[in-house]
Amino acid sequence: MSGAEHGRWTLRGAHTEYTVTLPAHGRWLELHAWGPHGVGEGPSPVAYDGPVPFLTAGDAAPVEYATDADRPFTGADLVVETESGNRRVGFGFVEAAHDPDGGALAVTFADPVTGLRAVLRYAVPAGTDVVRRWVELTNTGTGPLRLVRAGSAGFCVPTPHGALLSHQWGQWAQEFQLDHVDLGHGAFTIGSSQGVPGHLHVPWLAVRDRAEPDGSTWGVSVAWTGSWEITAERDTGGLTRVRAGRRLADGPLELPAGAELTLPEVAGAYSTDGLDGLARVWHRYQRLLAGERLTPRPVLYNSWEATYFDVDADSQLALARIAADLGVETFVVDDGWFLGRVDDTTGLGDWTPDPAGFPDGFDAFIAEVRGLGLRFGLWVEPECVSPRSRLYAEHPDWVYAVEGRPLTPIRNQYLLDLGRPEVAEFVHGTIDGLLRRYDIGYLKWDFNRPRTEPGRAGGEKPVDLDGAHVANLHRIYERLRRDHPEVLIESCAGGGGRTDLAMAARADIFWPSDNTAPLDRLAIQHGFLHANAPHLLSSWVTDAPGIFDPRPRSLAFRFVLAMAGVLGIGADIRHWTPEQRAEAAGWIARYKEIREVVTHGEVHLVGGPDQARCAVQYTSPDRRTVVVLAWHTGRSDGPGLLPSRPVRLPLRGLDADGTYRHGDRRYSGAHLTAVGLPVGWTPTHDADLVVLHRA
Ligand code: GLA
């Protein structure tokens, strides 16, 4: 500990360390170093103790969690107002509790003027390179406080040559678009004000120094299923601060005297191996979050694109019989199974199977599906209600509303105020009731509209609607998982609108996008896998050309693409030819052979959807099996002719001296790494699955 410090604490991950210090003045914590083991031995790359003309010391310091008193000009994490409208709440150190073996640190600060206490919590889960951070606030004073800004953490990243930021933008049917921003000076902000992570941006950011794009890479991700924000701001001295946490889209939060508030967790990740390495750090962490539920997912069939709202027992059973023949293991009936749901204008809220569609009863229908050897799955959207529904007629006050203002329908539906205990009880009771009543093994939980109205009918104001909705959503998921551990839950929000680390801890699978068109999907999955592990990636083979990108690709391409995560089929297989069905059955059988490696293997993203080389490599934990899924991204009219040579896919993480076998072919690890695995594309051969075995 240096003379200028009161404390220094290090958290160690599998390959990473994160060291913070408490300066002698005790007003805040500072980052000392964040990087590979040993990075803290030496002068801090982020410290600054020079002059700060026209600024304050806190504006330049690598403060971990800054109030506007600490950092009035360069962006605070926490801004608190007193009843009289005064700001500049500032802290003094109270105590620290450090458990180096358990990877935990808690540092408590308090404001002597207002009585606000803040516990800054850190946890590094064993075996990961992720630091989880969150803040617990308690108003121990006598007056109410108002949180104008309530970030969860700030991360400091040294970017002396400029910051290279990577983020993912999108919209419905075009989620997870990986892009990069060269940030010289100033700020870059992404977020959501929709009460859901949303399609527009993924709560994920990566930061690298412009001069070292393949080296040290820092990531930040928000574990919050509501409105969120991440800002990266590079200062004149080359330090990039990443502030992350909730976005208070509805205005300040009230913290009455005696109240406590835990702000959501944000996670920081570090890798020495660029964006690809960072993806592996996130994968490892999400696998840990999945815990004992991390098992290869069943191959599923989903009826949405085959029958849309036109659902009845006959059409579904026709699909299910073919699906079972192909080797599918779970049959999911999507939207359209419940009372009055003939299109998207009615029915939401009345979660009773439609007797018109299932004249022999839903039980009998499910029993037939189960009799085919299939697990049965069901689509639900329990937080939403159609204006034309019994639920809305009975409980018009259950939807978010601003008194005296018209409601805003989106996709012809309103949103239930899940923060209300009676609504949460209804939603939980609905799903729990379905799971108890019927033989269901899989749920697709959808959410097809953001929250527009920042108000509660007749409720006292202001209420933390976002916080209450998210807290109850998480509780319901946790309860359902506890009471129905065998049921897998897929999180969907009009595609990939609800994917964040908090959902990765509660849902088993994400539906990343409604767009399953081959080349569009390739780009979506490429982005998705940078932030999410393959066990979360639900992917269907659909008909071609489908409703999106019409660029033609083979059935093989579509299968190999869907095999990159959790394989599903969403096509109208009633119309598939015997040849197509035979080919599909072959791919499904091969998927079953590789899915253990896809679920647990180390992922390397080779090239990308906008490059000639595009593949995903999965290496089994014992490093003996290497699965490569490769796709031809270019035009289909030229390849295979002179003078083209095969595309080479450089593989990673192999033993240079090892021999890897694929059929009759043998390669050295050195060859596969330095030269690459050859794949030759022709107009009809546009994707490949190669399994290499270590000899
Ligand atoms: C959303 C989902 C789709 C499908 C429909 C059903 O759009 O993303 O996959 O379930 O709802 O209405």
XYZ file of C-alpha atoms and ligand atoms in Angstrom:
707
model
C 0.000 0.000 0.000
C 1.451 3.416 -0.902
C 1.452 6.284 1.557
C -1.270 8.048 -0.373
C -3.660 5.124 0.012
C -5.873 3.911 2.808
C -6.590 0.570 1.242
C -5.935 -1.671 -1.721
C -7.919 -4.746 -2.644
C -7.440 -7.219 -5.462
C -10.007 -9.594 -6.899
C -8.594 -12.459 -8.926
C -10.411 -14.301 -11.686
C -9.268 -17.287 -13.718
C -6.788 -15.186 -15.716
C -7.664 -11.678 -14.641
C -7.157 -9.377 -11.725
C -9.014 -6.248 -10.747
C -7.427 -3.975 -8.156
C -8.999 -0.969 -6.528
C -7.516 1.489 -4.070
C -8.898 3.901 -1.524
C -7.085 7.255 -1.674
C -6.101 8.907 1.615
C -8.983 11.372 1.365
C -11.428 8.446 1.466
C -14.037 10.048 -0.778
C -14.108 7.389 -3.465
C -12.552 4.172 -4.741
C -10.141 4.241 -7.666
C -9.192 1.587 -10.150
C -5.535 0.678 -9.925
C -5.391 -1.880 -12.736
C -7.677 -4.322 -14.588
C -6.092 -6.920 -16.809
C -4.178 -10.210 -16.772
C -2.736 -11.698 -13.584
C 0.163 -9.531 -12.482
C -1.062 -6.381 -14.226
C -1.195 -4.546 -10.908
C 2.560 -4.890 -10.314
C 3.717 -1.549 -11.624
C 2.465 1.990 -11.920
C -1.253 2.200 -12.557
C -2.102 2.742 -16.237
C -5.116 4.832 -15.278
C -3.949 6.859 -12.256
C -3.560 10.605 -12.554
C -2.215 12.959 -9.906
C -1.132 15.924 -12.007
C -2.686 19.373 -12.203
C -6.360 19.653 -13.201
C -6.869 23.250 -14.275
C -10.523 24.179 -14.737
C -11.566 20.684 -13.530
C -11.593 18.870 -10.196
C -9.338 16.010 -9.146
C -12.277 13.584 -9.413
C -12.900 14.572 -13.024
C -9.521 13.172 -13.971
C -9.230 10.321 -11.465
C -10.183 6.712 -12.338
C -13.103 6.790 -9.889
C -15.013 3.523 -9.582
C -18.359 5.004 -8.684
C -18.530 8.772 -8.864
C -21.195 11.078 -7.518
C -21.621 14.522 -9.033
C -19.679 15.863 -6.069
C -16.710 13.680 -7.016
C -16.931 14.282 -10.712
C -18.992 17.354 -11.495
C -17.895 17.807 -15.103
C -16.873 14.549 -16.760
C -19.903 12.441 -15.965
C -21.152 11.047 -12.668
C -22.550 7.578 -11.995
C -24.842 8.749 -9.213
C -26.672 12.060 -8.909
C -28.834 12.576 -5.844
C -31.095 15.478 -4.989
C -32.427 16.440 -1.569
C -35.990 17.547 -0.908
C -34.954 21.155 -1.369
C -33.392 20.378 -4.722
C -29.765 20.442 -3.618
C -27.338 18.155 -5.394
C -23.678 17.231 -4.878
C -24.115 14.399 -2.430
C -20.601 13.188 -1.693
C -19.289 10.251 0.289
C -16.737 9.376 2.928
C -15.298 5.907 3.473
C -16.884 3.832 6.250
C -15.594 0.261 5.991
C -14.478 -2.479 3.645
C -15.016 -6.231 3.722
C -12.755 -8.261 1.478
C -12.921 -11.993 0.874
C -10.075 -12.631 -1.566
C -10.682 -16.388 -1.671
C -14.379 -15.966 -2.289
C -13.726 -13.257 -4.867
C -15.852 -10.675 -3.055
C -15.400 -7.091 -1.935
C -17.855 -4.675 -0.330
C -16.848 -1.090 0.352
C -19.224 1.133 2.277
C -19.438 4.905 1.957
C -21.768 7.390 3.627
C -22.762 10.987 3.117
C -22.656 12.845 6.465
C -25.101 15.515 5.253
C -28.020 13.445 3.914
C -27.315 10.090 5.539
C -27.188 8.278 2.199
C -25.123 5.098 2.448
C -23.768 3.237 -0.527
C -22.246 -0.220 -0.461
C -20.178 -0.851 -3.580
C -20.192 -4.576 -4.181
C -17.817 -6.614 -6.314
C -17.817 -10.324 -7.027
C -15.640 -12.382 -9.327
C -17.273 -15.790 -9.812
C -14.736 -18.614 -9.519
C -13.268 -19.741 -12.810
C -14.377 -16.653 -14.727
C -12.802 -13.419 -15.913
C -15.878 -11.428 -15.079
C -16.272 -8.875 -12.320
C -19.862 -8.366 -11.215
C -20.600 -4.985 -9.689
C -23.638 -3.439 -8.086
C -24.534 -0.843 -5.489
C -26.833 -0.962 -2.491
C -28.196 2.411 -1.429
C -29.845 3.144 1.924
C -31.304 6.440 2.969
C -30.408 6.512 6.688
C -31.279 10.211 6.957
C -34.533 11.898 7.905
C -35.472 13.499 4.596
C -36.485 11.953 1.288
C -33.913 11.756 -1.484
C -34.361 11.667 -5.210
C -32.044 9.745 -7.538
C -31.628 11.731 -10.711
C -29.061 9.334 -12.096
C -28.572 5.841 -10.723
C -25.787 4.075 -12.584
C -24.478 0.813 -11.208
C -20.781 1.107 -11.950
C -18.081 2.902 -13.840
C -15.271 1.032 -15.540
C -12.007 2.687 -16.508
C -10.113 1.467 -19.550
C -6.726 2.753 -20.679
C -6.977 3.731 -24.361
C -3.901 5.888 -24.951
C -4.130 5.709 -28.770
C -7.861 6.119 -29.068
C -10.770 3.934 -28.091
C -12.098 1.312 -30.461
C -15.623 0.552 -29.308
C -17.654 -2.433 -30.488
C -21.392 -2.537 -30.021
C -24.457 -4.173 -31.487
C -27.326 -2.192 -32.941
C -30.484 -3.416 -34.593
C -34.198 -3.288 -35.127
C -36.917 -5.901 -35.353
C -35.753 -8.676 -37.715
C -32.254 -7.223 -37.801
C -30.882 -7.655 -34.303
C -27.267 -8.047 -33.080
C -25.556 -6.087 -35.858
C -21.937 -5.899 -34.752
C -20.350 -2.544 -35.477
C -17.355 -0.512 -34.380
C -16.753 3.117 -33.468
C -13.404 4.816 -33.426
C -13.760 7.200 -30.502
C -11.179 9.958 -30.342
C -12.801 12.235 -27.826
C -16.275 12.646 -26.454
C -18.982 10.204 -25.599
C -20.807 7.314 -27.214
C -24.094 6.189 -25.673
C -26.358 3.211 -26.273
C -29.424 2.240 -24.295
C -33.111 1.555 -24.139
C -36.028 3.595 -22.804
C -38.502 0.826 -23.638
C -38.789 -0.961 -20.314
C -37.075 -3.933 -21.965
C -33.518 -4.278 -23.326
C -35.001 -3.777 -26.793
C -33.989 -4.394 -30.397
C -32.184 -1.115 -30.960
C -29.042 -1.855 -28.951
C -27.677 -4.824 -27.058
C -26.642 -4.052 -23.459
C -23.078 -4.992 -24.312
C -20.016 -2.935 -25.202
C -16.388 -3.826 -25.884
C -13.474 -1.415 -25.603
C -10.007 -1.783 -27.055
C -7.095 0.525 -27.568
C -6.994 1.538 -31.202
C -3.358 0.396 -31.501
C -4.030 -3.097 -30.080
C -7.222 -4.438 -31.662
C -6.201 -8.080 -31.202
C -4.925 -7.640 -27.678
C -6.435 -6.475 -24.417
C -10.200 -6.185 -24.692
C -12.569 -5.028 -21.991
C -16.292 -5.650 -22.030
C -19.235 -4.265 -20.110
C -22.708 -5.733 -20.027
C -25.812 -4.786 -18.062
C -27.832 -7.428 -16.214
C -31.127 -5.578 -16.301
C -34.260 -6.544 -18.193
C -35.633 -2.998 -18.291
C -34.418 0.372 -19.566
C -30.647 0.650 -19.491
C -27.752 2.769 -20.654
C -24.065 2.376 -21.380
C -21.906 5.420 -22.081
C -18.253 5.329 -23.050
C -16.438 8.615 -22.803
C -12.805 9.146 -23.653
C -11.089 12.014 -21.902
C -8.242 14.201 -23.079
C -5.744 11.996 -21.268
C -6.711 8.839 -23.124
C -8.804 7.222 -20.397
C -12.133 5.746 -21.467
C -14.793 5.594 -18.767
C -17.687 3.263 -19.279
C -20.715 4.098 -17.169
C -23.417 1.472 -17.068
C -26.714 0.788 -15.382
C -30.339 1.735 -15.445
C -31.697 4.529 -17.582
C -34.303 6.400 -15.577
C -36.543 6.923 -18.585
C -39.571 7.856 -16.469
C -37.736 10.412 -14.354
C -35.992 10.343 -10.979
C -36.418 7.584 -8.409
C -37.651 8.432 -4.932
C -35.676 7.123 -1.988
C -37.679 7.991 1.129
C -36.076 8.110 4.572
C -35.299 4.574 5.684
C -35.653 3.113 2.177
C -33.168 0.825 0.500
C -32.574 0.304 -3.184
C -30.291 -2.205 -4.869
C -29.197 -1.067 -8.285
C -28.846 -3.728 -10.973
C -25.729 -5.647 -11.586
C -23.382 -4.783 -14.383
C -20.535 -7.027 -15.378
C -17.076 -6.260 -16.674
C -15.095 -8.811 -18.654
C -11.496 -8.902 -19.785
C -9.598 -10.919 -22.372
C -6.100 -10.696 -23.810
C -7.412 -12.044 -27.143
C -9.481 -9.371 -28.796
C -13.220 -9.574 -29.394
C -13.071 -13.305 -30.039
C -11.440 -13.909 -26.664
C -13.933 -11.624 -24.983
C -16.779 -13.687 -26.454
C -15.325 -16.759 -24.729
C -15.177 -14.912 -21.418
C -18.883 -14.097 -21.711
C -19.695 -17.655 -22.801
C -17.956 -19.124 -19.765
C -19.816 -16.764 -17.493
C -23.219 -17.518 -19.022
C -22.533 -21.231 -18.775
C -21.898 -20.690 -15.093
C -25.172 -18.769 -14.843
C -26.986 -21.690 -16.465
C -25.559 -23.985 -13.791
C -26.912 -27.510 -13.877
C -29.369 -26.505 -16.597
C -26.447 -26.295 -19.024
C -27.272 -29.395 -21.011
C -27.625 -29.814 -24.769
C -31.045 -28.500 -25.705
C -33.544 -30.685 -27.539
C -34.019 -30.241 -31.270
C -37.302 -28.399 -31.623
C -39.975 -27.745 -34.141
C -41.919 -24.463 -33.936
C -45.171 -24.024 -35.839
C -45.173 -20.225 -36.253
C -44.081 -19.873 -39.862
C -46.028 -22.951 -40.954
C -49.448 -22.067 -39.563
C -49.256 -18.546 -38.039
C -52.615 -17.936 -36.293
C -54.324 -20.769 -38.103
C -53.733 -23.331 -35.390
C -55.756 -26.468 -34.832
C -55.107 -30.013 -33.722
C -55.083 -31.453 -37.237
C -52.532 -29.059 -38.706
C -50.311 -29.296 -35.628
C -50.419 -33.069 -35.497
C -49.594 -33.301 -39.192
C -46.524 -31.193 -38.510
C -45.674 -33.082 -35.329
C -45.751 -36.481 -37.031
C -43.316 -35.385 -39.705
C -41.163 -33.604 -37.146
C -40.933 -36.753 -35.038
C -39.890 -38.731 -38.117
C -37.114 -36.267 -38.794
C -35.705 -36.698 -35.309
C -37.153 -33.577 -33.682
C -37.495 -33.857 -29.899
C -39.718 -30.937 -28.847
C -42.815 -29.703 -30.633
C -43.767 -26.097 -29.873
C -47.168 -24.695 -30.738
C -46.620 -20.999 -31.257
C -49.189 -18.193 -31.170
C -52.811 -18.909 -32.107
C -53.761 -21.793 -29.755
C -55.936 -19.869 -27.288
C -59.436 -18.524 -27.201
C -60.288 -15.977 -29.871
C -56.720 -15.676 -31.177
C -57.463 -15.562 -34.894
C -55.057 -12.708 -35.551
C -52.988 -10.268 -33.514
C -55.928 -8.067 -32.554
C -57.568 -10.357 -29.986
C -57.141 -12.987 -27.364
C -54.072 -11.993 -25.339
C -54.952 -12.355 -21.697
C -57.446 -15.207 -22.096
C -55.100 -18.120 -21.814
C -57.513 -20.972 -22.436
C -57.027 -23.374 -25.334
C -59.560 -22.697 -28.061
C -62.040 -25.592 -28.142
C -62.770 -24.802 -31.783
C -59.177 -25.702 -32.673
C -58.921 -28.609 -30.234
C -62.374 -30.226 -30.254
C -61.140 -33.354 -28.437
C -59.558 -31.233 -25.756
C -56.094 -29.808 -25.380
C -55.064 -32.692 -23.130
C -55.872 -35.220 -25.798
C -53.973 -33.170 -28.367
C -50.898 -32.930 -26.162
C -51.123 -36.634 -25.401
C -50.958 -37.340 -29.126
C -47.907 -35.137 -29.514
C -46.308 -36.824 -26.522
C -47.235 -40.189 -27.979
C -44.964 -39.377 -30.906
C -42.083 -39.264 -28.453
C -41.980 -35.464 -28.448
C -41.766 -33.026 -25.571
C -44.606 -30.496 -25.836
C -43.983 -26.745 -25.882
C -46.258 -23.743 -25.831
C -45.985 -20.058 -26.772
C -47.224 -17.494 -24.236
C -47.138 -13.736 -23.907
C -48.525 -13.291 -20.421
C -47.552 -9.648 -19.805
C -49.705 -8.403 -22.670
C -53.415 -8.010 -23.196
C -55.585 -7.426 -26.240
C -58.166 -4.656 -25.988
C -60.641 -7.265 -27.223
C -60.247 -9.831 -24.450
C -62.079 -10.858 -21.341
C -59.093 -9.957 -19.189
C -59.097 -6.365 -20.405
C -62.853 -6.071 -19.997
C -62.538 -7.246 -16.394
C -59.358 -5.387 -15.459
C -58.908 -2.276 -17.608
C -56.944 -0.761 -14.706
C -54.239 -3.429 -14.947
C -52.530 -1.848 -17.950
C -49.960 0.931 -17.821
C -51.798 4.205 -18.306
C -51.386 7.926 -17.804
C -54.566 9.344 -16.290
C -56.640 11.225 -18.828
C -54.475 10.211 -21.785
C -55.248 7.694 -24.517
C -53.428 4.367 -24.434
C -50.866 3.611 -27.122
C -51.469 0.229 -28.712
C -48.458 -1.462 -30.289
C -49.115 -4.630 -32.305
C -52.738 -3.971 -31.286
C -52.057 -4.735 -27.630
C -51.505 -3.133 -24.244
C -49.010 -3.947 -21.555
C -49.935 -5.187 -18.107
C -48.434 -3.383 -15.145
C -46.502 -6.362 -13.834
C -45.234 -4.314 -10.902
C -48.698 -4.513 -9.323
C -48.847 -7.504 -6.996
C -52.233 -8.656 -8.298
C -50.982 -8.564 -11.896
C -47.830 -10.465 -10.981
C -50.025 -13.010 -9.226
C -52.193 -13.295 -12.331
C -49.202 -13.764 -14.646
C -47.539 -16.295 -12.399
C -50.841 -18.074 -11.785
C -51.573 -18.243 -15.515
C -48.272 -19.858 -16.436
C -48.026 -22.012 -13.343
C -51.611 -23.122 -13.959
C -50.874 -24.097 -17.559
C -47.784 -26.027 -16.477
C -49.719 -27.866 -13.784
C -52.763 -28.513 -15.919
C -51.019 -29.700 -19.080
C -48.068 -31.902 -19.934
C -45.770 -29.060 -21.017
C -41.994 -29.308 -21.157
C -41.094 -26.094 -22.979
C -42.316 -22.497 -22.916
C -41.639 -19.747 -25.393
C -42.292 -16.578 -23.372
C -42.814 -13.656 -25.718
C -43.142 -9.907 -25.213
C -44.264 -8.048 -28.297
C -44.436 -4.443 -27.283
C -42.401 -1.958 -25.250
C -43.907 0.119 -22.485
C -45.170 3.481 -23.678
C -47.214 4.823 -20.752
C -45.157 5.883 -17.727
C -48.067 5.638 -15.322
C -50.215 3.426 -13.151
C -53.974 3.730 -13.202
C -55.105 5.287 -9.914
C -51.746 4.544 -8.315
C -49.800 6.818 -6.073
C -47.075 8.666 -7.943
C -44.299 8.493 -8.774
C -43.666 4.763 -8.863
C -40.564 2.988 -10.126
C -42.534 1.170 -12.829
C -39.493 -0.206 -14.614
C -37.931 -1.499 -11.415
C -41.161 -3.090 -10.228
C -41.883 -4.743 -13.601
C -38.406 -6.213 -13.897
C -38.286 -7.381 -10.284
C -41.580 -9.243 -10.636
C -40.630 -10.677 -14.012
C -37.443 -12.080 -12.509
C -39.311 -13.420 -9.476
C -41.855 -15.189 -11.663
C -39.143 -16.793 -13.766
C -37.335 -17.910 -10.619
C -40.499 -19.359 -9.105
C -41.374 -21.220 -12.279
C -37.869 -22.635 -12.549
C -38.015 -23.771 -8.948
C -41.471 -25.333 -9.198
C -41.120 -26.765 -12.708
C -37.418 -27.516 -13.060
C -37.936 -29.769 -16.058
C -39.537 -27.025 -18.188
C -37.179 -25.170 -20.515
C -37.987 -21.488 -21.038
C -37.139 -19.556 -24.191
C -37.072 -15.764 -23.823
C -38.374 -13.877 -26.830
C -39.469 -10.289 -27.364
C -40.563 -9.955 -30.970
C -37.267 -11.729 -31.689
C -34.213 -10.667 -29.692
C -35.639 -7.771 -27.697
C -35.094 -9.349 -24.305
C -31.576 -10.649 -24.004
C -29.431 -9.481 -21.122
C -27.332 -11.139 -18.451
C -30.220 -11.198 -15.976
C -32.294 -13.168 -18.473
C -29.328 -15.404 -19.278
C -29.466 -16.391 -15.599
C -33.201 -17.151 -15.734
C -34.134 -18.278 -19.243
C -32.628 -21.347 -20.886
C -32.683 -20.123 -24.465
C -33.045 -16.823 -26.341
C -34.891 -16.339 -29.608
C -32.508 -13.841 -31.250
C -34.590 -12.735 -34.208
C -37.668 -13.480 -36.273
C -35.406 -13.241 -39.289
C -34.232 -16.715 -40.251
C -33.262 -15.887 -43.837
C -29.846 -17.490 -44.369
C -27.458 -14.605 -44.974
C -29.288 -12.157 -42.705
C -29.309 -14.785 -39.993
C -25.594 -15.370 -40.401
C -24.908 -11.742 -39.478
C -27.388 -11.855 -36.594
C -25.802 -14.975 -35.134
C -22.307 -13.607 -35.633
C -23.174 -10.633 -33.429
C -25.165 -12.746 -30.982
C -22.278 -15.148 -30.352
C -19.997 -12.246 -29.446
C -22.180 -11.585 -26.429
C -23.937 -14.894 -25.825
C -23.051 -18.557 -25.500
C -24.326 -21.096 -28.071
C -26.718 -22.814 -25.625
C -28.739 -19.573 -25.653
C -28.909 -19.341 -29.455
C -32.216 -20.680 -30.707
C -32.177 -21.060 -34.483
C -34.632 -22.525 -36.963
C -34.384 -23.834 -40.471
C -37.206 -22.153 -42.357
C -38.506 -22.276 -45.893
C -36.656 -20.540 -48.688
C -37.128 -17.935 -49.849
C -38.764 -16.913 -46.604
C -40.300 -13.674 -45.516
C -36.982 -11.845 -45.309
C -33.700 -11.849 -47.253
C -34.397 -13.780 -50.494
C -30.758 -14.521 -51.378
C -30.793 -18.263 -52.080
C -28.887 -20.755 -49.996
C -29.104 -24.524 -49.826
C -30.971 -26.531 -47.225
C -27.549 -27.629 -46.001
C -26.580 -23.986 -45.434
C -29.729 -23.389 -43.421
C -29.169 -26.495 -41.317
C -25.509 -25.846 -40.632
C -26.461 -22.290 -39.652
C -29.124 -23.424 -37.191
C -26.702 -25.979 -35.754
C -24.476 -23.150 -34.493
C -26.658 -23.030 -31.381
C -29.868 -24.848 -30.579
C -31.197 -26.475 -33.740
C -34.847 -26.020 -34.586
C -37.096 -26.223 -37.601
C -39.660 -23.557 -38.388
C -40.542 -24.532 -41.958
C -43.789 -25.941 -43.248
C -42.397 -29.459 -43.429
C -45.718 -30.791 -44.719
C -44.553 -29.512 -48.086
C -41.034 -30.864 -47.982
C -40.196 -33.546 -50.520
C -39.024 -36.991 -49.405
C -35.496 -35.952 -50.437
C -35.637 -32.817 -48.324
C -36.971 -34.783 -45.372
C -34.227 -37.370 -45.730
C -31.604 -34.666 -45.872
C -33.136 -32.964 -42.822
C -33.130 -36.211 -40.853
C -29.450 -36.613 -41.711
C -28.582 -33.147 -40.445
C -30.570 -33.613 -37.261
C -28.757 -36.874 -36.570
C -25.420 -35.160 -37.101
C -26.444 -32.298 -34.847
C -27.157 -34.754 -32.049
C -23.590 -35.993 -32.425
C -22.042 -32.538 -32.120
C -24.352 -30.665 -29.732
C -22.416 -31.673 -26.637
C -19.390 -29.881 -28.133
C -21.543 -26.932 -29.272
C -22.909 -26.582 -25.740
C -19.681 -26.941 -23.793
C -16.930 -26.260 -26.303
C -14.629 -23.286 -26.609
C -15.876 -21.036 -29.408
C -13.697 -19.293 -31.983
C -15.386 -17.001 -34.466
C -13.497 -17.310 -37.734
C -13.853 -14.416 -40.186
C -17.363 -13.053 -40.433
C -20.497 -12.736 -42.565
C -18.972 -9.956 -44.641
C -15.791 -11.921 -45.373
C -15.012 -14.799 -47.701
C -14.138 -16.899 -44.677
C -16.927 -17.364 -42.226
C -17.071 -20.153 -39.686
C -17.542 -20.993 -36.052
C -15.158 -23.428 -34.406
C -16.098 -25.329 -31.235
C -13.356 -27.223 -29.413
C -14.436 -29.810 -26.865
C -13.240 -29.264 -23.283
C -10.853 -32.249 -23.606
C -9.584 -30.651 -26.838
C -9.934 -33.921 -28.755
C -12.895 -32.957 -30.915
C -13.090 -29.849 -33.068
C -16.367 -28.995 -34.766
C -16.258 -26.455 -37.578
C -19.397 -24.975 -39.107
C -18.597 -22.997 -42.246
C -20.668 -20.955 -44.654
C -20.113 -19.546 -48.099
C -20.931 -15.850 -47.877
C -20.262 -14.716 -51.450
C -22.035 -15.074 -54.754
C -22.817 -18.602 -55.829
C -22.040 -18.324 -59.552
C -18.240 -18.257 -59.562
C -16.697 -20.568 -56.989
C -15.228 -23.848 -58.058
C -13.990 -22.517 -61.391
C -10.362 -21.809 -62.228
C -8.427 -20.160 -60.764
C -10.231 -20.373 -57.418
C -8.594 -22.138 -54.529
C -10.388 -23.362 -51.445
C -11.187 -20.910 -48.732
C -8.955 -21.538 -45.728
C -10.328 -21.309 -42.227
C -7.562 -20.678 -39.694
C -8.417 -22.601 -36.544
C -7.416 -21.634 -33.025
C -6.598 -23.277 -29.732
C -5.109 -26.430 -31.293
C -1.888 -28.191 -30.384
C 0.620 -27.345 -33.082
C 2.168 -30.828 -32.831
C -1.140 -32.652 -32.721
C -2.648 -34.547 -35.636
C -6.282 -33.919 -36.462
C -8.241 -36.351 -38.560
C -11.255 -35.713 -40.764
C -12.169 -38.888 -42.652
C -9.099 -39.828 -44.664
C -7.557 -36.434 -44.283
C -4.970 -35.696 -41.659
C -3.774 -32.251 -40.702
C -1.237 -31.041 -38.193
C -2.391 -28.483 -35.681
C 0.263 -26.168 -37.101
C -1.238 -26.493 -40.582
C -4.774 -25.858 -39.400
C -3.610 -22.832 -37.452
C -1.201 -21.264 -39.926
C -2.763 -22.296 -43.254
C -6.252 -23.232 -42.253
C -8.859 -25.880 -42.886
C -9.738 -25.935 -46.592
C -13.362 -25.623 -47.626
C -14.215 -25.547 -51.327
C -17.458 -23.898 -52.307
C -19.443 -24.676 -55.425
C -22.832 -23.332 -56.487
C -24.472 -26.307 -54.761
C -22.063 -26.793 -51.883
C -22.308 -23.642 -49.808
C -21.906 -24.837 -46.237
C -20.041 -27.515 -44.364
C -19.865 -29.279 -41.068
C -16.415 -30.687 -40.392
C -15.629 -32.701 -37.282
C -11.929 -33.137 -36.617
C -10.706 -35.755 -34.179
C -7.377 -35.562 -32.465
C -5.488 -38.683 -33.512
C -43.245 -12.668 -32.111
C -42.171 -13.729 -32.087
C -42.449 -14.737 -33.173
C -43.811 -15.333 -32.994
C -44.852 -14.247 -32.959
C -46.212 -14.794 -32.604
O -43.151 -11.892 -33.240
O -40.915 -13.164 -32.235
O -41.456 -15.740 -33.168
O -43.832 -16.081 -31.814
O -44.531 -13.252 -32.001
O -47.192 -13.816 -32.601
